[in-house]
Amino acid sequence: SPPQPPPPRRPPPPLNPPPLSLTEAVKRINERFRVSPTDVVWGAEMLADAGVLIHCFDGWEISGAIYRAKGDQSASLVFSDSAYPGARIPVYMSRGGGVIFRPGVTRLLCGKGKDSGGHCTDFCDSPHAVGHAHDFFPGDGCFWPKMSWRVKDFGIFLARTAEYSRKNRRNDHNEIIIDGDHWNTHLPDLIEAFVSIGTGPADSTARATYIQFR
């Protein structure tokens, strides 16, 4: 029989996209900061492409590698309407900076309208069932700190607490609980950026952790 032609070569594997420049990364984060949580659809568990989710180092990370989680972790989701005009961005303030999480990669467990100790509780009813409750702190109508938000309801509850804060000129941060095991198994993709909050030791900690992470 005549010789058979060799099989066709397999196509080369796709190349990973080049990393964003610092300017492009900052631009992307700033653009997302201006997107309201009510303008996107939230799924059952993943961080949506709206606002900026920040975890400030607070001593509950793995010692010696604080870009890794030790159990479930707290964060705050901030966006352009989450504070009244002239107020600082409402996040938990630490002395060591923190990290910004990448949408679509970060698994969330629940949320609350105010800091409540870093854990989920029983879930609140649908926001359509509990109604508007802007006269009661923190404005979500979800009976803080006894009840938590489901991830799929984040858009409405975040908008309510932001409206309450603006109306009453408060600057309270919300609390979003992140799945710590998922965090650790999805590094490095899960962390989008490191952020320095403050100067001196805080700036040094953030920069040193970023260098270690790389």
mmCIF file of C-alpha atoms in Angstrom:
data_model
loop_
_atom_site.group_PDB
_atom_site.id
_atom_site.type_symbol
_atom_site.label_atom_id
_atom_site.label_comp_id
_atom_site.label_asym_id
_atom_site.label_seq_id
_atom_site.Cartn_x
_atom_site.Cartn_y
_atom_site.Cartn_z
ATOM 1 C CA SER A 1 0.000 0.000 0.000
ATOM 2 C CA PRO A 2 1.199 3.554 -0.618
ATOM 3 C CA PRO A 3 2.742 5.351 2.351
ATOM 4 C CA GLN A 4 0.310 7.243 4.507
ATOM 5 C CA PRO A 5 0.796 10.945 5.127
ATOM 6 C CA PRO A 6 1.789 11.864 8.654
ATOM 7 C CA PRO A 7 -1.064 12.951 10.925
ATOM 8 C CA PRO A 8 -1.600 16.685 11.128
ATOM 9 C CA ARG A 9 0.206 18.477 13.898
ATOM 10 C CA ARG A 10 -1.772 19.549 16.877
ATOM 11 C CA PRO A 11 -2.270 23.288 17.182
ATOM 12 C CA PRO A 12 -0.062 24.935 19.806
ATOM 13 C CA PRO A 13 -1.683 25.497 23.193
ATOM 14 C CA PRO A 14 -3.250 28.949 23.617
ATOM 15 C CA LEU A 15 -0.965 31.539 25.126
ATOM 16 C CA ASN A 16 -1.943 33.058 28.450
ATOM 17 C CA PRO A 17 -3.027 36.661 28.018
ATOM 18 C CA PRO A 18 -0.297 39.111 29.015
ATOM 19 C CA PRO A 19 -0.716 40.643 32.465
ATOM 20 C CA LEU A 20 -2.266 44.074 32.629
ATOM 21 C CA SER A 21 -0.030 47.052 33.114
ATOM 22 C CA LEU A 22 -0.374 48.929 36.398
ATOM 23 C CA THR A 23 -2.242 51.711 34.607
ATOM 24 C CA GLU A 24 -4.672 49.263 33.002
ATOM 25 C CA ALA A 25 -5.248 47.405 36.278
ATOM 26 C CA VAL A 26 -5.997 50.616 38.175
ATOM 27 C CA LYS A 27 -8.318 51.773 35.397
ATOM 28 C CA ARG A 28 -10.258 48.502 35.533
ATOM 29 C CA ILE A 29 -10.685 48.701 39.317
ATOM 30 C CA ASN A 30 -11.779 52.351 39.153
ATOM 31 C CA GLU A 31 -14.324 51.549 36.438
ATOM 32 C CA ARG A 32 -15.770 48.751 38.542
ATOM 33 C CA PHE A 33 -15.944 51.068 41.567
ATOM 34 C CA ARG A 34 -18.423 53.193 39.588
ATOM 35 C CA VAL A 35 -20.712 50.221 38.852
ATOM 36 C CA SER A 36 -23.602 49.903 41.310
ATOM 37 C CA PRO A 37 -24.322 46.405 42.705
ATOM 38 C CA THR A 38 -27.906 46.851 41.492
ATOM 39 C CA ASP A 39 -26.729 47.124 37.864
ATOM 40 C CA VAL A 40 -25.550 43.508 37.622
ATOM 41 C CA VAL A 41 -27.024 40.066 38.245
ATOM 42 C CA TRP A 42 -25.649 38.298 41.324
ATOM 43 C CA GLY A 43 -25.396 34.526 41.198
ATOM 44 C CA ALA A 44 -25.591 32.095 44.087
ATOM 45 C CA GLU A 45 -22.016 32.451 45.322
ATOM 46 C CA MET A 46 -19.480 34.269 43.116
ATOM 47 C CA LEU A 47 -18.387 37.898 43.306
ATOM 48 C CA ALA A 48 -20.110 39.899 40.575
ATOM 49 C CA ASP A 49 -18.436 42.503 38.374
ATOM 50 C CA ALA A 50 -19.597 45.527 40.388
ATOM 51 C CA GLY A 51 -17.938 47.549 43.110
ATOM 52 C CA VAL A 52 -14.591 46.679 44.701
ATOM 53 C CA LEU A 53 -14.302 43.960 47.370
ATOM 54 C CA ILE A 54 -11.507 44.737 49.849
ATOM 55 C CA HIS A 55 -10.143 42.614 52.699
ATOM 56 C CA CYS A 56 -8.024 44.602 55.156
ATOM 57 C CA PHE A 57 -5.373 42.588 56.960
ATOM 58 C CA ASP A 58 -6.692 42.054 60.482
ATOM 59 C CA GLY A 59 -4.658 39.261 62.057
ATOM 60 C CA TRP A 60 -7.015 36.457 61.009
ATOM 61 C CA GLU A 61 -4.854 35.399 58.054
ATOM 62 C CA ILE A 62 -2.112 32.751 58.065
ATOM 63 C CA SER A 63 0.853 34.086 60.027
ATOM 64 C CA GLY A 64 3.871 34.661 57.813
ATOM 65 C CA ALA A 65 1.772 34.553 54.628
ATOM 66 C CA ILE A 66 -1.089 36.969 55.245
ATOM 67 C CA TYR A 67 -2.241 36.802 51.629
ATOM 68 C CA ARG A 68 -3.612 33.355 52.616
ATOM 69 C CA ALA A 69 -6.812 32.843 54.598
ATOM 70 C CA LYS A 70 -7.077 31.091 57.959
ATOM 71 C CA GLY A 71 -10.738 30.115 57.836
ATOM 72 C CA ASP A 72 -13.489 32.239 56.336
ATOM 73 C CA GLN A 73 -12.628 35.912 56.013
ATOM 74 C CA SER A 74 -14.333 39.301 56.197
ATOM 75 C CA ALA A 75 -14.244 41.960 53.495
ATOM 76 C CA SER A 76 -16.185 45.081 52.499
ATOM 77 C CA LEU A 77 -17.704 45.827 49.113
ATOM 78 C CA VAL A 78 -17.373 49.505 48.234
ATOM 79 C CA PHE A 79 -18.776 51.436 45.279
ATOM 80 C CA SER A 80 -19.195 55.068 44.335
ATOM 81 C CA ASP A 81 -22.583 55.469 46.045
ATOM 82 C CA SER A 82 -21.672 53.603 49.243
ATOM 83 C CA ALA A 83 -20.714 56.730 51.201
ATOM 84 C CA TYR A 84 -22.147 60.202 51.570
ATOM 85 C CA PRO A 85 -20.328 62.997 49.657
ATOM 86 C CA GLY A 86 -17.014 63.939 51.239
ATOM 87 C CA ALA A 87 -16.752 60.841 53.435
ATOM 88 C CA ARG A 88 -13.924 58.330 53.242
ATOM 89 C CA ILE A 89 -14.487 54.951 51.619
ATOM 90 C CA PRO A 90 -16.270 52.810 54.250
ATOM 91 C CA VAL A 91 -13.962 49.855 54.893
ATOM 92 C CA TYR A 92 -12.593 48.225 58.012
ATOM 93 C CA MET A 93 -9.386 50.147 58.722
ATOM 94 C CA SER A 94 -6.312 48.087 59.566
ATOM 95 C CA ARG A 95 -2.653 48.916 60.011
ATOM 96 C CA GLY A 96 -1.377 46.687 57.247
ATOM 97 C CA GLY A 97 -3.222 47.374 54.008
ATOM 98 C CA GLY A 98 -5.128 44.594 52.287
ATOM 99 C CA VAL A 99 -6.143 42.915 49.054
ATOM 100 C CA ILE A 100 -8.721 43.482 46.316
ATOM 101 C CA PHE A 101 -10.532 40.409 44.984
ATOM 102 C CA ARG A 102 -11.152 39.477 41.369
ATOM 103 C CA PRO A 103 -14.800 39.056 40.243
ATOM 104 C CA GLY A 104 -15.845 35.674 38.914
ATOM 105 C CA VAL A 105 -13.139 33.900 40.950
ATOM 106 C CA THR A 106 -13.980 34.827 44.551
ATOM 107 C CA ARG A 107 -16.570 32.646 46.322
ATOM 108 C CA LEU A 108 -18.807 34.460 48.799
ATOM 109 C CA LEU A 109 -20.838 32.952 51.628
ATOM 110 C CA CYS A 110 -23.059 35.796 52.880
ATOM 111 C CA GLY A 111 -23.183 39.487 53.682
ATOM 112 C CA LYS A 112 -24.408 41.891 56.367
ATOM 113 C CA GLY A 113 -25.034 45.612 56.536
ATOM 114 C CA LYS A 114 -22.442 46.146 59.282
ATOM 115 C CA ASP A 115 -19.453 44.416 60.868
ATOM 116 C CA SER A 116 -20.717 41.505 62.935
ATOM 117 C CA GLY A 117 -17.777 39.299 63.805
ATOM 118 C CA GLY A 118 -16.875 37.551 60.562
ATOM 119 C CA HIS A 119 -19.448 34.794 60.318
ATOM 120 C CA CYS A 120 -22.764 34.009 58.649
ATOM 121 C CA THR A 121 -26.012 33.525 60.549
ATOM 122 C CA ASP A 122 -29.499 32.496 59.445
ATOM 123 C CA PHE A 123 -30.450 34.047 56.131
ATOM 124 C CA CYS A 124 -32.851 36.917 55.783
ATOM 125 C CA ASP A 125 -35.950 36.499 53.656
ATOM 126 C CA SER A 126 -35.987 37.787 50.111
ATOM 127 C CA PRO A 127 -35.505 41.580 50.069
ATOM 128 C CA HIS A 128 -38.848 41.819 48.307
ATOM 129 C CA ALA A 129 -40.453 40.100 51.302
ATOM 130 C CA VAL A 130 -38.831 42.173 54.052
ATOM 131 C CA GLY A 131 -39.554 45.511 52.366
ATOM 132 C CA HIS A 132 -37.770 48.818 52.756
ATOM 133 C CA ALA A 133 -36.565 49.688 56.257
ATOM 134 C CA HIS A 134 -34.391 52.774 55.952
ATOM 135 C CA ASP A 135 -35.448 54.071 59.374
ATOM 136 C CA PHE A 136 -33.696 51.223 61.175
ATOM 137 C CA PHE A 137 -29.918 50.703 61.254
ATOM 138 C CA PRO A 138 -28.237 49.623 59.016
ATOM 139 C CA GLY A 139 -31.123 50.233 56.604
ATOM 140 C CA ASP A 140 -31.406 46.840 54.909
ATOM 141 C CA GLY A 141 -34.485 45.588 56.782
ATOM 142 C CA CYS A 142 -32.653 42.361 57.592
ATOM 143 C CA PHE A 143 -32.454 42.617 61.401
ATOM 144 C CA TRP A 144 -28.693 43.044 61.821
ATOM 145 C CA PRO A 145 -26.755 41.364 63.405
ATOM 146 C CA LYS A 146 -29.048 38.341 63.645
ATOM 147 C CA MET A 147 -29.611 37.738 59.931
ATOM 148 C CA SER A 148 -27.363 37.468 56.863
ATOM 149 C CA TRP A 149 -27.888 38.249 53.163
ATOM 150 C CA ARG A 150 -27.807 35.594 50.505
ATOM 151 C CA VAL A 151 -25.317 36.398 47.760
ATOM 152 C CA LYS A 152 -28.039 36.499 45.107
ATOM 153 C CA ASP A 153 -29.707 39.350 47.061
ATOM 154 C CA PHE A 154 -26.583 41.497 47.458
ATOM 155 C CA GLY A 155 -27.602 44.109 44.895
ATOM 156 C CA ILE A 156 -30.757 45.256 46.666
ATOM 157 C CA PHE A 157 -29.412 44.981 50.219
ATOM 158 C CA LEU A 158 -26.206 46.874 49.397
ATOM 159 C CA ALA A 159 -28.209 49.634 47.736
ATOM 160 C CA ARG A 160 -30.445 49.938 50.814
ATOM 161 C CA THR A 161 -27.577 50.219 53.289
ATOM 162 C CA ALA A 162 -25.813 52.748 51.056
ATOM 163 C CA GLU A 163 -28.970 54.856 50.870
ATOM 164 C CA TYR A 164 -29.349 54.695 54.659
ATOM 165 C CA SER A 165 -25.723 55.798 55.130
ATOM 166 C CA ARG A 166 -26.107 58.757 52.784
ATOM 167 C CA LYS A 167 -29.424 59.790 54.328
ATOM 168 C CA ASN A 168 -28.080 59.649 57.887
ATOM 169 C CA ARG A 169 -24.494 60.720 57.080
ATOM 170 C CA ARG A 170 -23.062 57.517 58.515
ATOM 171 C CA ASN A 171 -19.939 55.796 57.272
ATOM 172 C CA ASP A 172 -20.400 52.189 58.350
ATOM 173 C CA HIS A 173 -18.808 49.417 56.308
ATOM 174 C CA ASN A 174 -20.713 46.346 55.212
ATOM 175 C CA GLU A 175 -19.295 42.881 55.893
ATOM 176 C CA ILE A 176 -18.977 40.277 53.145
ATOM 177 C CA ILE A 177 -17.846 36.781 54.180
ATOM 178 C CA ILE A 178 -15.439 35.012 51.817
ATOM 179 C CA ASP A 179 -14.930 31.240 51.666
ATOM 180 C CA GLY A 180 -11.416 30.825 53.093
ATOM 181 C CA ASP A 181 -10.746 27.370 51.628
ATOM 182 C CA HIS A 182 -11.752 28.571 48.167
ATOM 183 C CA TRP A 183 -9.507 31.631 48.628
ATOM 184 C CA ASN A 184 -6.445 29.465 49.273
ATOM 185 C CA THR A 185 -7.077 26.990 46.465
ATOM 186 C CA HIS A 186 -7.645 29.735 43.871
ATOM 187 C CA LEU A 187 -4.473 31.729 44.380
ATOM 188 C CA PRO A 188 -2.983 33.628 42.675
ATOM 189 C CA ASP A 189 -5.984 34.378 40.418
ATOM 190 C CA LEU A 190 -8.316 35.326 43.258
ATOM 191 C CA ILE A 191 -6.260 38.373 44.312
ATOM 192 C CA GLU A 192 -6.492 41.201 41.810
ATOM 193 C CA ALA A 193 -4.373 43.790 43.632
ATOM 194 C CA PHE A 194 -2.776 44.763 46.922
ATOM 195 C CA VAL A 195 -3.717 48.048 48.515
ATOM 196 C CA SER A 196 -1.917 50.204 51.052
ATOM 197 C CA ILE A 197 -4.191 51.936 53.556
ATOM 198 C CA GLY A 198 -2.193 54.536 55.399
ATOM 199 C CA THR A 199 1.514 55.296 55.621
ATOM 200 C CA GLY A 200 4.523 54.066 57.534
ATOM 201 C CA PRO A 201 4.149 50.496 58.895
ATOM 202 C CA ALA A 202 0.881 49.957 57.009
ATOM 203 C CA ASP A 203 2.462 50.803 53.690
ATOM 204 C CA SER A 204 5.505 48.652 54.483
ATOM 205 C CA THR A 205 3.336 45.643 55.365
ATOM 206 C CA ALA A 206 1.310 45.923 52.161
ATOM 207 C CA ARG A 207 4.396 46.224 49.976
ATOM 208 C CA ALA A 208 6.251 43.391 51.728
ATOM 209 C CA THR A 209 3.231 41.082 51.408
ATOM 210 C CA TYR A 210 2.902 41.896 47.715
ATOM 211 C CA ILE A 211 6.579 41.041 47.128
ATOM 212 C CA GLN A 212 6.151 37.767 49.032
ATOM 213 C CA PHE A 213 2.995 36.953 47.035
ATOM 214 C CA ARG A 214 4.773 37.422 43.715
#
